[in-house]
mmCIF file of C-alpha atoms in Angstrom:
data_model
loop_
_atom_site.group_PDB
_atom_site.id
_atom_site.type_symbol
_atom_site.label_atom_id
_atom_site.label_comp_id
_atom_site.label_asym_id
_atom_site.label_seq_id
_atom_site.Cartn_x
_atom_site.Cartn_y
_atom_site.Cartn_z
ATOM 1 C CA UNK A 1 174.562 42.465 108.249
ATOM 2 C CA UNK A 2 172.386 42.111 111.347
ATOM 3 C CA UNK A 3 174.633 39.464 112.898
ATOM 4 C CA UNK A 4 177.693 41.563 112.016
ATOM 5 C CA UNK A 5 176.204 44.563 113.825
ATOM 6 C CA UNK A 6 175.447 42.490 116.930
ATOM 7 C CA UNK A 7 178.971 41.050 117.026
ATOM 8 C CA UNK A 8 180.481 44.534 116.731
ATOM 9 C CA UNK A 9 178.224 45.869 119.470
ATOM 10 C CA UNK A 10 179.514 43.134 121.774
ATOM 11 C CA UNK A 11 183.003 44.614 121.292
ATOM 12 C CA UNK A 12 182.364 48.363 121.046
ATOM 13 C CA UNK A 13 179.574 50.802 121.869
ATOM 14 C CA UNK A 14 180.776 53.049 119.047
ATOM 15 C CA UNK A 15 180.672 50.475 116.235
ATOM 16 C CA UNK A 16 179.319 51.700 112.920
ATOM 17 C CA UNK A 17 176.089 49.818 112.195
ATOM 18 C CA UNK A 18 174.988 48.640 108.742
ATOM 19 C CA UNK A 19 171.680 46.907 109.465
ATOM 20 C CA UNK A 20 170.141 48.399 112.593
ATOM 21 C CA UNK A 21 168.915 51.985 112.674
ATOM 22 C CA UNK A 22 168.172 52.005 116.404
ATOM 23 C CA UNK A 23 171.458 51.492 118.255
ATOM 24 C CA UNK A 24 169.779 51.074 121.659
ATOM 25 C CA UNK A 25 167.523 48.252 120.471
ATOM 26 C CA UNK A 26 170.426 46.542 118.717
ATOM 27 C CA UNK A 27 172.627 46.836 121.810
ATOM 28 C CA UNK A 28 169.837 45.393 123.962
ATOM 29 C CA UNK A 29 169.390 42.500 121.527
ATOM 30 C CA UNK A 30 173.141 41.835 121.554
ATOM 31 C CA UNK A 31 173.012 41.286 125.320
ATOM 32 C CA UNK A 32 170.898 38.152 124.743
ATOM 33 C CA UNK A 33 173.737 36.379 122.925
ATOM 34 C CA UNK A 34 177.366 35.561 123.571
ATOM 35 C CA UNK A 35 179.936 36.393 120.906
ATOM 36 C CA UNK A 36 180.368 32.662 120.284
ATOM 37 C CA UNK A 37 176.635 32.199 119.728
ATOM 38 C CA UNK A 38 176.590 35.040 117.202
ATOM 39 C CA UNK A 39 179.619 33.662 115.363
ATOM 40 C CA UNK A 40 178.042 30.183 115.311
ATOM 41 C CA UNK A 41 174.837 31.712 113.930
ATOM 42 C CA UNK A 42 176.805 33.574 111.259
ATOM 43 C CA UNK A 43 178.660 30.413 110.234
ATOM 44 C CA UNK A 44 175.422 28.412 110.125
ATOM 45 C CA UNK A 45 173.778 31.110 108.001
ATOM 46 C CA UNK A 46 176.635 31.127 105.488
ATOM 47 C CA UNK A 47 176.472 27.338 105.229
ATOM 48 C CA UNK A 48 172.690 27.422 104.770
ATOM 49 C CA UNK A 49 172.950 30.010 101.991
ATOM 50 C CA UNK A 50 175.561 27.893 100.221
ATOM 51 C CA UNK A 51 173.342 24.831 100.545
ATOM 52 C CA UNK A 52 170.329 26.713 99.171
ATOM 53 C CA UNK A 53 172.378 27.785 96.141
ATOM 54 C CA UNK A 54 172.715 24.061 95.418
ATOM 55 C CA UNK A 55 168.921 23.603 95.515
ATOM 56 C CA UNK A 56 168.716 21.790 98.822
ATOM 57 C CA UNK A 57 165.390 21.361 100.573
ATOM 58 C CA UNK A 58 164.561 24.686 102.263
ATOM 59 C CA UNK A 59 162.910 23.162 105.319
ATOM 60 C CA UNK A 60 165.751 20.718 105.961
ATOM 61 C CA UNK A 61 168.333 23.449 105.372
ATOM 62 C CA UNK A 62 166.673 25.715 107.946
ATOM 63 C CA UNK A 63 166.474 22.886 110.480
ATOM 64 C CA UNK A 64 170.148 22.115 109.892
ATOM 65 C CA UNK A 65 171.016 25.810 110.235
ATOM 66 C CA UNK A 66 169.254 26.033 113.583
ATOM 67 C CA UNK A 67 170.999 22.892 114.811
ATOM 68 C CA UNK A 68 174.428 24.112 113.639
ATOM 69 C CA UNK A 69 173.849 27.424 115.432
ATOM 70 C CA UNK A 70 172.831 25.499 118.586
ATOM 71 C CA UNK A 71 169.423 27.188 118.582
ATOM 72 C CA UNK A 72 167.451 23.938 118.881
#
């Protein structure tokens, strides 16, 4: 839900938040990412969760997630 909140804040200052309680801090955090970066991070997270459900190696899954989200 955190990534969802950040994506919504990129589009609207009045978005209803699910994860963050402090709108100002969330809005400030959202400024550090582009919408594309947040969507890439979301997609990489979904893929990582699916992989972990299939008992993949946690460390390798996290490394792959970071690479897929272009964070490393």
